[in-house]
Tab-separated table of C-alpha atoms and ligand atoms in Angstrom:
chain	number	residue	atom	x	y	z
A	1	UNK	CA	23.693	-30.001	83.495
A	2	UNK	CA	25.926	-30.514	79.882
A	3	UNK	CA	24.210	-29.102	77.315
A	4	UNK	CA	23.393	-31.610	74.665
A	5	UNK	CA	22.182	-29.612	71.729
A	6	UNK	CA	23.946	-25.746	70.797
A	7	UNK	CA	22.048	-22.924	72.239
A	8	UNK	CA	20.563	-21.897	69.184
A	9	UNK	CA	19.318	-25.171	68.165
A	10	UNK	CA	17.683	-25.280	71.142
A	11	UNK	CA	15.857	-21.685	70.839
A	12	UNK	CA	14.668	-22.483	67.550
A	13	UNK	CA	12.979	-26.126	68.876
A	14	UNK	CA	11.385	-23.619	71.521
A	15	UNK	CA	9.989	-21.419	68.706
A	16	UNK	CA	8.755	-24.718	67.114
A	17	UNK	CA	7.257	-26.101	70.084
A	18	UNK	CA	5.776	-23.144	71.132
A	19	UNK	CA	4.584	-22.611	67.815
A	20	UNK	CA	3.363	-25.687	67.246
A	21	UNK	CA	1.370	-25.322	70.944
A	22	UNK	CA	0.122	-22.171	69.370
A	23	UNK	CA	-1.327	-24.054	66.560
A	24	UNK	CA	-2.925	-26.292	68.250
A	25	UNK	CA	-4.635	-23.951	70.397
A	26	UNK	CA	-5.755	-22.046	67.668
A	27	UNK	CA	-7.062	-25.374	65.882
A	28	UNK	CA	-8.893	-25.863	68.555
A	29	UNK	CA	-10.456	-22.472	68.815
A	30	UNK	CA	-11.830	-22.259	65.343
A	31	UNK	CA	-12.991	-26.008	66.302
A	32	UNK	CA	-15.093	-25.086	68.786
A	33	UNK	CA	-16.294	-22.023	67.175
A	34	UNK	CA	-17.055	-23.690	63.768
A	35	UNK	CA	-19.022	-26.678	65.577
A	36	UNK	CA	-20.023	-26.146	69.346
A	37	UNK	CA	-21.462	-28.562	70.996
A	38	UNK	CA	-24.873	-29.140	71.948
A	39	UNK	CA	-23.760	-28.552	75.645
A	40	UNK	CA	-22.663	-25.307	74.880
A	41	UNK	CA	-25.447	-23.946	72.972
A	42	UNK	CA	-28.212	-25.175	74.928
A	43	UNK	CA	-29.438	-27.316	71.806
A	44	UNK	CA	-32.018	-30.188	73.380
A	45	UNK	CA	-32.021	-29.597	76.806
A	46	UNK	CA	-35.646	-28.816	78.755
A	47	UNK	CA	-35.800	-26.573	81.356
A	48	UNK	CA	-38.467	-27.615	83.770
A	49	UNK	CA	-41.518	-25.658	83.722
A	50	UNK	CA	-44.541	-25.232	86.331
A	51	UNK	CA	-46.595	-26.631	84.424
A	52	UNK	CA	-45.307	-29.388	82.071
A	53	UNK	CA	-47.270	-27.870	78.805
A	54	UNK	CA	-47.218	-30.119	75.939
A	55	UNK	CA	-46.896	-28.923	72.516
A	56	UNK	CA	-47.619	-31.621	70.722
A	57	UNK	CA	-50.940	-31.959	72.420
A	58	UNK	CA	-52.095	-28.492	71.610
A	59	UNK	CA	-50.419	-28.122	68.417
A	60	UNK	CA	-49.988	-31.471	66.964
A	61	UNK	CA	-53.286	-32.557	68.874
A	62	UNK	CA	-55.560	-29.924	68.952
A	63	UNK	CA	-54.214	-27.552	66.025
A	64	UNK	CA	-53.768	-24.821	67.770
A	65	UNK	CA	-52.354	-22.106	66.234
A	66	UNK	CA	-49.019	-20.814	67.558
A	67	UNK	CA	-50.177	-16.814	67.726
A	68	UNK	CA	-53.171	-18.150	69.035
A	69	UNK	CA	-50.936	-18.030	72.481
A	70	UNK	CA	-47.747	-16.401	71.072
A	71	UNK	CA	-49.226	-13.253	70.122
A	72	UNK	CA	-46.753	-11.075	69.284
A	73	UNK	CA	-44.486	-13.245	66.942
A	74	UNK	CA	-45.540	-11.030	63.821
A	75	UNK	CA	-46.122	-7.748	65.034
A	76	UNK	CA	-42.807	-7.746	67.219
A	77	UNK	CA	-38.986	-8.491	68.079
A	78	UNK	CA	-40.481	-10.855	70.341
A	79	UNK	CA	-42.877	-13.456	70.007
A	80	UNK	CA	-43.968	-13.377	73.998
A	81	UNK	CA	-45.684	-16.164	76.078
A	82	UNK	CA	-49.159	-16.900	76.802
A	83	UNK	CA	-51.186	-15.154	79.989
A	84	UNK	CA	-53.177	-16.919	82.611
A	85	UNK	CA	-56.285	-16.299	80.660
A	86	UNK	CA	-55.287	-17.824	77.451
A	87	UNK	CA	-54.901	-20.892	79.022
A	88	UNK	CA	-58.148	-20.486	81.089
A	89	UNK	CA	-60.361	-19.925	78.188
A	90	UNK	CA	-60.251	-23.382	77.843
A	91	UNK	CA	-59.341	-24.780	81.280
A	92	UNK	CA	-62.316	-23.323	83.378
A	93	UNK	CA	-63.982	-25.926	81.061
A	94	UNK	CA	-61.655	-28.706	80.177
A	95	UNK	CA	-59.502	-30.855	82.805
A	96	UNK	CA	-60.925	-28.267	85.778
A	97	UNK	CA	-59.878	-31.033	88.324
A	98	UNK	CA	-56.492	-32.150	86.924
A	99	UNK	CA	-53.401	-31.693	89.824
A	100	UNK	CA	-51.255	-30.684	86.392
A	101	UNK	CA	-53.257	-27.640	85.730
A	102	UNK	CA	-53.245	-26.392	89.550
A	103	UNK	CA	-50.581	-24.168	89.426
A	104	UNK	CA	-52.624	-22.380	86.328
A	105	UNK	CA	-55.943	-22.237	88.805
A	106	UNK	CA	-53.372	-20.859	91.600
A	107	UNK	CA	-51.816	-18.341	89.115
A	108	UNK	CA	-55.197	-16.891	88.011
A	109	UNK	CA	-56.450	-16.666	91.802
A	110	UNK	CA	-53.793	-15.143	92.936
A	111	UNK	CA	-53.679	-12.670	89.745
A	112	UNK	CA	-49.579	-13.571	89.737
A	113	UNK	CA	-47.684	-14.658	86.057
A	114	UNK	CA	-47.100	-18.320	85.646
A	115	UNK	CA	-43.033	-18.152	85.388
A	116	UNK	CA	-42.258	-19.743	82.461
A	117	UNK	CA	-38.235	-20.649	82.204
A	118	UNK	CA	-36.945	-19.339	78.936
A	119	UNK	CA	-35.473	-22.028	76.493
A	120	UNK	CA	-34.001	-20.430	73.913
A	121	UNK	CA	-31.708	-17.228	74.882
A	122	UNK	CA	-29.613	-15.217	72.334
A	123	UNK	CA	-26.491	-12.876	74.437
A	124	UNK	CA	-27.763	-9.766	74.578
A	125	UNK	CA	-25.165	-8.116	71.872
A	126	UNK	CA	-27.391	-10.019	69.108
A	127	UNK	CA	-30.417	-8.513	67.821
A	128	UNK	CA	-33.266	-10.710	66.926
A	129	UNK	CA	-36.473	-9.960	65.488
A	130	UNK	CA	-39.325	-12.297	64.723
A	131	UNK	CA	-41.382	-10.149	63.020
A	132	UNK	CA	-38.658	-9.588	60.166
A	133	UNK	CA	-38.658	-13.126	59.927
A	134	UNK	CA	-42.049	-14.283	60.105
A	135	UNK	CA	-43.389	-11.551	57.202
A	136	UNK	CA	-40.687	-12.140	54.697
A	137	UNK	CA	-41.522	-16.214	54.373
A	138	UNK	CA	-39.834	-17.640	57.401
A	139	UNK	CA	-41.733	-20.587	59.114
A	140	UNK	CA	-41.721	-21.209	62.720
A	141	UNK	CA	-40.156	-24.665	61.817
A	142	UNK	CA	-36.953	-23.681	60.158
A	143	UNK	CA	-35.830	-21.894	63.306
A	144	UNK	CA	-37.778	-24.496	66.382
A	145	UNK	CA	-38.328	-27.361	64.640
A	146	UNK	CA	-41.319	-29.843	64.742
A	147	UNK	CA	-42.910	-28.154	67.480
A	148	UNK	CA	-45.808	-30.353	67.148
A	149	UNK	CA	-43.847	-33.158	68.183
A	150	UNK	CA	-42.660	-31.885	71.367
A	151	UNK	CA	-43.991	-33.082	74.790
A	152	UNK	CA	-41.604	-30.690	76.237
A	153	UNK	CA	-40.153	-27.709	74.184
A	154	UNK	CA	-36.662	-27.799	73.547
A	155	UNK	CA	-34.032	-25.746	71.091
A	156	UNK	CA	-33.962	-27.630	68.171
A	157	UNK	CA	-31.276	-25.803	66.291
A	158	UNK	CA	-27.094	-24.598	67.867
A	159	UNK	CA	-28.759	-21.297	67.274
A	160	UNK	CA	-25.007	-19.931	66.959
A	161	UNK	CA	-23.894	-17.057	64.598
A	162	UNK	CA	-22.982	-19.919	61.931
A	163	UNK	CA	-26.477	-21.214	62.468
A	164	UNK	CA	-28.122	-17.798	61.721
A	165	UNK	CA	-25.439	-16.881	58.793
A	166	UNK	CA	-25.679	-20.404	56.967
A	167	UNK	CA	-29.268	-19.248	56.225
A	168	UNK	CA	-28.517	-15.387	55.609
A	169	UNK	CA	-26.030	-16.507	52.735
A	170	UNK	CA	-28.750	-18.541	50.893
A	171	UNK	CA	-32.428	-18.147	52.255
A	172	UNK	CA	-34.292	-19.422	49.305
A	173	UNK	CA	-34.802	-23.122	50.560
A	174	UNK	CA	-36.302	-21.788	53.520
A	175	UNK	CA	-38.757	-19.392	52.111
A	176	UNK	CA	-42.704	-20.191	52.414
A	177	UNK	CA	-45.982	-18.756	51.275
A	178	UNK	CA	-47.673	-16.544	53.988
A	179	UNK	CA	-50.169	-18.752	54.747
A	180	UNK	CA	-47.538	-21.646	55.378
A	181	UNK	CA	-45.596	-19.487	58.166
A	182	UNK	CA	-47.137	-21.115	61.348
A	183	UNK	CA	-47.390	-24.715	59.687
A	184	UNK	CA	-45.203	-28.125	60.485
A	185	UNK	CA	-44.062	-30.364	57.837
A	186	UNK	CA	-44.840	-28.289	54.421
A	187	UNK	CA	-43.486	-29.186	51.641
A	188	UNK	CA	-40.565	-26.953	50.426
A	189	UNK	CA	-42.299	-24.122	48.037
A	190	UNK	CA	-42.225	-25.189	44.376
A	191	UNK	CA	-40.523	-21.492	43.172
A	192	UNK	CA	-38.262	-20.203	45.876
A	193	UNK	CA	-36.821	-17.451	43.694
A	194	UNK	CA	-40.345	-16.242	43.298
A	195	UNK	CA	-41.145	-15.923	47.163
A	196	UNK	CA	-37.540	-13.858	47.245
A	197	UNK	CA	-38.803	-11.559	44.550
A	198	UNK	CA	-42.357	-11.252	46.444
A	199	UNK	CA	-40.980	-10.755	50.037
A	200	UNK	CA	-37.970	-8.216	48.508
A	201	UNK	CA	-35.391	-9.924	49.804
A	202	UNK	CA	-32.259	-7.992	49.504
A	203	UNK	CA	-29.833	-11.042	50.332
A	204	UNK	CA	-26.430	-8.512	50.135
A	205	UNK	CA	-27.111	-6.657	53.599
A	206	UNK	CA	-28.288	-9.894	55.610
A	207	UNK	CA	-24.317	-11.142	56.118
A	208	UNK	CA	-23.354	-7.430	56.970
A	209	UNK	CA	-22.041	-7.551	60.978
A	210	UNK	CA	-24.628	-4.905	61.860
A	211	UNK	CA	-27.552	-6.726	60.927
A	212	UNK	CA	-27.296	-8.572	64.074
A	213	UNK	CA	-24.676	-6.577	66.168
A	214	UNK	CA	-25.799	-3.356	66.205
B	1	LIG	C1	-51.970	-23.151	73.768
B	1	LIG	C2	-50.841	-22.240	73.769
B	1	LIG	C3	-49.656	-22.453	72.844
B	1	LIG	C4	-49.650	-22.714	71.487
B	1	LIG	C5	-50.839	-22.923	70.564
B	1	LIG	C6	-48.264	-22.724	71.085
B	1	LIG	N1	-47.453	-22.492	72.167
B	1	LIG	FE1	-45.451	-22.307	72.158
B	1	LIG	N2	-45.425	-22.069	74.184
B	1	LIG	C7	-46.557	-22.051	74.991
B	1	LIG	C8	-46.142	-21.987	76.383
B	1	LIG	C9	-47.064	-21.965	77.596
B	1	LIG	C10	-44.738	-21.953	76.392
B	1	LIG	C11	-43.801	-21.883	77.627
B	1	LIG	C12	-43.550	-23.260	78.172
B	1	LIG	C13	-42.621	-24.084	77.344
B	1	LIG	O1	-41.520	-23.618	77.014
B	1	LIG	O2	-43.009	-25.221	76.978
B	1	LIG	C14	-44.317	-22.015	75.001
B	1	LIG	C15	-42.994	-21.994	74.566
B	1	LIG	C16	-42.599	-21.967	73.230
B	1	LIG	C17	-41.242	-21.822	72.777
B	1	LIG	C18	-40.007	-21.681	73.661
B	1	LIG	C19	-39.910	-20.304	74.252
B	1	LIG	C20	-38.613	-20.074	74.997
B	1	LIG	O3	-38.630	-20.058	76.221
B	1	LIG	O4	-37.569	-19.944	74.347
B	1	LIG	C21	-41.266	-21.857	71.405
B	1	LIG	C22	-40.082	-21.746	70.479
B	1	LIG	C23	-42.638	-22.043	71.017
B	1	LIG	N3	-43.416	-22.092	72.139
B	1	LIG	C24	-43.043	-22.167	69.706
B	1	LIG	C25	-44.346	-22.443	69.316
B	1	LIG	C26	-44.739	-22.696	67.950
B	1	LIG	C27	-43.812	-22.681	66.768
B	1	LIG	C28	-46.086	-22.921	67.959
B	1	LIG	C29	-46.981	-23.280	66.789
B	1	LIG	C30	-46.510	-24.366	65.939
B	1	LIG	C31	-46.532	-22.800	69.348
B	1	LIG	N4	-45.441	-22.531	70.133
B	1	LIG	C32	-47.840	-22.935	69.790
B	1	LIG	C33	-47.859	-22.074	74.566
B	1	LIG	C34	-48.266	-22.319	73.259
B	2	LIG	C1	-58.036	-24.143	72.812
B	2	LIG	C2	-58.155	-24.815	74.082
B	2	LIG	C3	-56.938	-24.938	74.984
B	2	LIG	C4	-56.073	-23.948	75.387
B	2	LIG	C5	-56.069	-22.475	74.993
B	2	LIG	C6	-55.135	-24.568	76.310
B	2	LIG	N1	-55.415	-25.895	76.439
B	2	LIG	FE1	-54.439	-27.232	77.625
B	2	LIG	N2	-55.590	-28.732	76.937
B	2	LIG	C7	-56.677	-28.596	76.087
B	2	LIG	C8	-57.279	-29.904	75.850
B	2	LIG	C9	-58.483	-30.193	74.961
B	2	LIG	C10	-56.496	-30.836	76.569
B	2	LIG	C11	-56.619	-32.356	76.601
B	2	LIG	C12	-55.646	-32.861	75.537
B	2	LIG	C13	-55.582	-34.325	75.389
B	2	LIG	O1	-55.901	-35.064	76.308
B	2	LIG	O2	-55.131	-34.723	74.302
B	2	LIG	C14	-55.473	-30.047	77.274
B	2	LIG	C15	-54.545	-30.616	78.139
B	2	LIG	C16	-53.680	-29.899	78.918
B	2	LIG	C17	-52.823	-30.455	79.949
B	2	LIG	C18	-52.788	-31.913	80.371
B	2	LIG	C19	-51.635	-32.643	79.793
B	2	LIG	C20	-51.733	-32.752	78.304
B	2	LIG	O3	-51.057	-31.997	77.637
B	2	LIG	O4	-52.526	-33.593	77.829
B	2	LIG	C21	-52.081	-29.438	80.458
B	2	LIG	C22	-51.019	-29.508	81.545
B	2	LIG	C23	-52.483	-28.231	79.754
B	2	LIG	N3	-53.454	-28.542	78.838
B	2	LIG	C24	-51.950	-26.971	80.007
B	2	LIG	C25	-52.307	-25.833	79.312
B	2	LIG	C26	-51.694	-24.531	79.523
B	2	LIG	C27	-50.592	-24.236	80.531
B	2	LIG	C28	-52.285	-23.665	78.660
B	2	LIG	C29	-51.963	-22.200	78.456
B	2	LIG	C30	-50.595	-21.904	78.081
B	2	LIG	C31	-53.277	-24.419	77.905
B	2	LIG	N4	-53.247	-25.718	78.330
B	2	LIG	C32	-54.106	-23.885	76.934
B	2	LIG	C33	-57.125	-27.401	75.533
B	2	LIG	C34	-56.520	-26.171	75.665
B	3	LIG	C1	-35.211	-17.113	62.081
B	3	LIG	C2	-35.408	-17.958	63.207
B	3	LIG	C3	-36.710	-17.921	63.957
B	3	LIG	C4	-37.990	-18.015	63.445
B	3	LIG	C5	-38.423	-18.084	61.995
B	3	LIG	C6	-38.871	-18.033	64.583
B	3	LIG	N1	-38.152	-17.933	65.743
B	3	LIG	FE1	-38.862	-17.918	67.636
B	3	LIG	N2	-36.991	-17.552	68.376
B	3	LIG	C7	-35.851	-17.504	67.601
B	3	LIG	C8	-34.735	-17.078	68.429
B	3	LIG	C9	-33.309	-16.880	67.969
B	3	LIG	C10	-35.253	-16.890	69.745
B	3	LIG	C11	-34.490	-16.392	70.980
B	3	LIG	C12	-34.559	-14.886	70.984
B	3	LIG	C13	-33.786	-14.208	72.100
B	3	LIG	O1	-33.184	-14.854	72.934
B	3	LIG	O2	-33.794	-12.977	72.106
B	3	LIG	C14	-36.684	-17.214	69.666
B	3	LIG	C15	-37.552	-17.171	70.742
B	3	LIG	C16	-38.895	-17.528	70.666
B	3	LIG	C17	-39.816	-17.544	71.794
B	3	LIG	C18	-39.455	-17.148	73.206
B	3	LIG	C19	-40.121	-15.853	73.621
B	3	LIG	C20	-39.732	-14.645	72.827
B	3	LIG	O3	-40.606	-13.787	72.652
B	3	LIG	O4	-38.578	-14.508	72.402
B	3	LIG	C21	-41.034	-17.968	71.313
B	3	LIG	C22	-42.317	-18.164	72.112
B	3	LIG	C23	-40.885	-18.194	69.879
B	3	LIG	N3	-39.579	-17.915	69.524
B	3	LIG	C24	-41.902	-18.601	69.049
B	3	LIG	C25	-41.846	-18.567	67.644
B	3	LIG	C26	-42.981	-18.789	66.764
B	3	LIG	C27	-44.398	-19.109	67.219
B	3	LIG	C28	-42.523	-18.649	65.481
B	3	LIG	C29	-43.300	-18.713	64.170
B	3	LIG	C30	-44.528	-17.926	64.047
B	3	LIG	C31	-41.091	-18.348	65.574
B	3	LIG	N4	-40.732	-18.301	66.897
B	3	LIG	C32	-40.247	-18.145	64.491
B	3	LIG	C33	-35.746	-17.778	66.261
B	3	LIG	C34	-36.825	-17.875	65.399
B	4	LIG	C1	-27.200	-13.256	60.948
B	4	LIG	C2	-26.778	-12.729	62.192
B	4	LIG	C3	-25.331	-12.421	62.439
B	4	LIG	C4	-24.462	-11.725	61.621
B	4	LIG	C5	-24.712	-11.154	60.243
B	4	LIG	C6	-23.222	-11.621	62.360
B	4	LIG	N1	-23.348	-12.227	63.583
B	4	LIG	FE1	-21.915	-12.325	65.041
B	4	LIG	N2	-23.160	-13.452	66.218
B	4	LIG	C7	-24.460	-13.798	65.894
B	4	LIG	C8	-25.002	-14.614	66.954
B	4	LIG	C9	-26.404	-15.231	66.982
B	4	LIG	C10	-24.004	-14.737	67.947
B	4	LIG	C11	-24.126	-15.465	69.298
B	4	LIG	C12	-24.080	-16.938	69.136
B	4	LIG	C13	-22.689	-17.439	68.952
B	4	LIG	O1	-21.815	-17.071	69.754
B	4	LIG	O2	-22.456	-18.180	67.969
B	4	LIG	C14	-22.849	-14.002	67.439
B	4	LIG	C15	-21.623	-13.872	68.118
B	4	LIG	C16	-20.580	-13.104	67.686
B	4	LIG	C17	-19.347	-12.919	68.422
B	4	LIG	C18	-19.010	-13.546	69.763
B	4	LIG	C19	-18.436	-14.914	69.506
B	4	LIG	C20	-18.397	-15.768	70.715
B	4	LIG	O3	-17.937	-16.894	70.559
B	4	LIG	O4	-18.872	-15.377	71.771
B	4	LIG	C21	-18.554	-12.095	67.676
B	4	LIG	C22	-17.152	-11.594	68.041
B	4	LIG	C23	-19.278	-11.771	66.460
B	4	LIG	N3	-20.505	-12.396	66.503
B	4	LIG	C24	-18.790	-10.956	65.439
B	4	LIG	C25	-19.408	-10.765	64.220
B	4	LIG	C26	-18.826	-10.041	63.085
B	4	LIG	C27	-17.443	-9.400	63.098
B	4	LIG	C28	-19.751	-10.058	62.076
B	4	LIG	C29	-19.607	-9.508	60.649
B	4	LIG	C30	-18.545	-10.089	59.871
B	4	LIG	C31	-20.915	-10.785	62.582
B	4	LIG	N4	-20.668	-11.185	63.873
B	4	LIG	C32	-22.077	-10.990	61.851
B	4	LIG	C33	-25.133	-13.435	64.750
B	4	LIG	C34	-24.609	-12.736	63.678
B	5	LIG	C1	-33.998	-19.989	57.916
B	5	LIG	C2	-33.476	-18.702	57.551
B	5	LIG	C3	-33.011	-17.722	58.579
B	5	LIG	C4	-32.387	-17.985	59.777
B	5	LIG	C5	-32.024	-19.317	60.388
B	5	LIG	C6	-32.107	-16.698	60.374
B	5	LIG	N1	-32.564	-15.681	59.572
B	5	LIG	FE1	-32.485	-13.685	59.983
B	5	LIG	N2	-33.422	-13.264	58.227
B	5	LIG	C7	-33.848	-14.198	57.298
B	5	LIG	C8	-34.570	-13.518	56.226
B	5	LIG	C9	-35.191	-14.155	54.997
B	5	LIG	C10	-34.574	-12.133	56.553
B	5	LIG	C11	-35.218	-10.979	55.766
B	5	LIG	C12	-34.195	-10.211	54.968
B	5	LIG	C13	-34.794	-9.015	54.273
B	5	LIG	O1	-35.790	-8.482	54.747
B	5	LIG	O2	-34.239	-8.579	53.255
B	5	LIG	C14	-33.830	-12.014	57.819
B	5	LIG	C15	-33.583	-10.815	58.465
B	5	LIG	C16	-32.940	-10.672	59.665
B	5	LIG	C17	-32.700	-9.425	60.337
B	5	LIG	C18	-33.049	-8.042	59.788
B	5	LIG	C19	-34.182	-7.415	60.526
B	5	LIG	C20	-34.382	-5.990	60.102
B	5	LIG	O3	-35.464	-5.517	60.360
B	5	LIG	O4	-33.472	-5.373	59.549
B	5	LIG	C21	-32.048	-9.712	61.507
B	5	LIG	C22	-31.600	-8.729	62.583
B	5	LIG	C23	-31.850	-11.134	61.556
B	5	LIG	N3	-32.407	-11.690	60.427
B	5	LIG	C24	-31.177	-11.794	62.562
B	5	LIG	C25	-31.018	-13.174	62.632
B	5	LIG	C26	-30.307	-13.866	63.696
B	5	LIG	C27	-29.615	-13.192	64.854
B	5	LIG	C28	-30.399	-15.196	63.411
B	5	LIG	C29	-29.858	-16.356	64.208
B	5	LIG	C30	-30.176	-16.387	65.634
B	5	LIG	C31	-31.157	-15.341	62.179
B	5	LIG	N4	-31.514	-14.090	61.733
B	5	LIG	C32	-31.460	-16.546	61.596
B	5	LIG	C33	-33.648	-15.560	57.370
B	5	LIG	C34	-33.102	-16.261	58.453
């Protein structure tokens, strides 16, 4: 084949193109890492469930209090799922006939956990912690959204290590009075600074890697 441009025009338009290859790959990376998509994170979808519980009826609904059933959300890392019995203090009463509830009557017969599928699941290099969260003016809502509209539960925020530091930076808007935490739809608190002062935030060490990777 004749050669059409001089060898070393020719290696430095392979430099360029692979270069320019490069930088588009790289583009792409920061891309994706910057703004995943919901399909990656898990944001929105709904796992099915044995028993299609609805939120919105016992929250919104009823008013149930979340640590009513998720008891461990401010003693703990983890906020942990209702038992058999929790749901059974009301349910050997209410809706005893209802095919919806049979798997509940089954579980509790049969002494065997309901299997809940998990909807929202951090990799296991991140450490979480609700308690941390939940004591130092951090609702429920900021994190799950408006639970108490949910038929189904589903993960309302990406959830990603942007997600998590966009917050860390500047937690002030989020902040809430204690007796706020477990709420949906309060109004933002009228003195945020305040609540930082009162919960001793110490925003410097919440962006340091080790918080969360440790
Ligand atoms: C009557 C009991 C009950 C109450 C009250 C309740 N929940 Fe739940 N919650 C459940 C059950 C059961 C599940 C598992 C099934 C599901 O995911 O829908 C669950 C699941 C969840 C999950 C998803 C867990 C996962 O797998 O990642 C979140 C988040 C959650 N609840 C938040 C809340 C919040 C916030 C409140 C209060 C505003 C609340 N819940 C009140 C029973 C309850
Ligand atoms: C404090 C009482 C109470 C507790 C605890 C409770 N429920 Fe209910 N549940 C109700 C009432 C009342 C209704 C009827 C709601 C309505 O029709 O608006 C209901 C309705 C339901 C229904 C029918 C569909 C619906 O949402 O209307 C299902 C399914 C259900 N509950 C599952 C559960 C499960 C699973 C648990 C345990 C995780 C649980 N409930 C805990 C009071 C309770
Ligand atoms: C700062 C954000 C944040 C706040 C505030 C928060 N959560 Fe969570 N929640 C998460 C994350 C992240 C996960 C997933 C944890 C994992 O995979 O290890 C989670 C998981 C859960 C689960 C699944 C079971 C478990 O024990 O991990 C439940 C239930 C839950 N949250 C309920 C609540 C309730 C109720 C509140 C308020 C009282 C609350 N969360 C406040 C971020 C938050
Ligand atoms: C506030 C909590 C938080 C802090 C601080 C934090 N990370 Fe992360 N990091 C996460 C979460 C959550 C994930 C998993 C979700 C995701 O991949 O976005 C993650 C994922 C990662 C990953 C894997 C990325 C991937 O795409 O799989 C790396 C690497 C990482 N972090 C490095 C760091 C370094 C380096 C620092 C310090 C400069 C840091 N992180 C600080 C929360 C944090
Ligand atoms: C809406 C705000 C908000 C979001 C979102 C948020 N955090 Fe936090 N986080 C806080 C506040 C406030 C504190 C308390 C800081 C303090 O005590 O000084 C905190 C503290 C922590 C701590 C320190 C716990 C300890 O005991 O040292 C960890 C770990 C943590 N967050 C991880 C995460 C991870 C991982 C995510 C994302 C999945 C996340 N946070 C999302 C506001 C948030």
């Amino acid at each position: 084949m004749p050669q059409i441009f001089h060898p070393r025009v020719n290696g430095l338009t392979r430099i360029l193109l692979a270069g320019g290859a490069l930088a588009i790959v790289a583009f792409a990376c920061v891309a994706w890492f910057l703004n995943r998509s919901p399909y990656s994170t898990g944001q929105g979808a709904v796992p099915e469930q044995p028993v299609p519980f609805s939120h919105q009826h016992h929250v919104g609904g009823l008013g149930i209090d979340c640590r009513y059933c998720h008891t461990g959300v401010d003693r703990s890392r983890f906020a942990g799922l209702p038992d058999t019995h929790t749901c059974m203090s009301c349910h050997s009463q209410l809706w005893t006939e209802a095919q919806m509830l049979a798997p509940v009557r089954e579980s509790l017969k049969e002494d065997r956990p309901l299997r809940w599928m998990r909807v929202h699941r951090l990799p296991d290099f991140v450490y979480f912690d609700h308690r941390a969260h939940v004591t130092r003016g951090i609702g429920c809502e900021s994190c799950h959204g408006r639970v108490d509209r949910m038929p189904l539960m589903s993960q309302a925020a990406p959830m990603t290590m942007q997600w998590c530091l966009d917050c860390h930076r500047n937690p002030q808007k989020a902040l809430r009075a204690p007796d706020r935490i477990t709420a949906m739809g309060a109004p933002a608190a009228s003195d945020p600074n305040a609540l930082l002062r009162r919960y001793r935030i110490h925003t410097d060490r919440m962006t340091e890697c080790v918080t969360c990777h440790r």
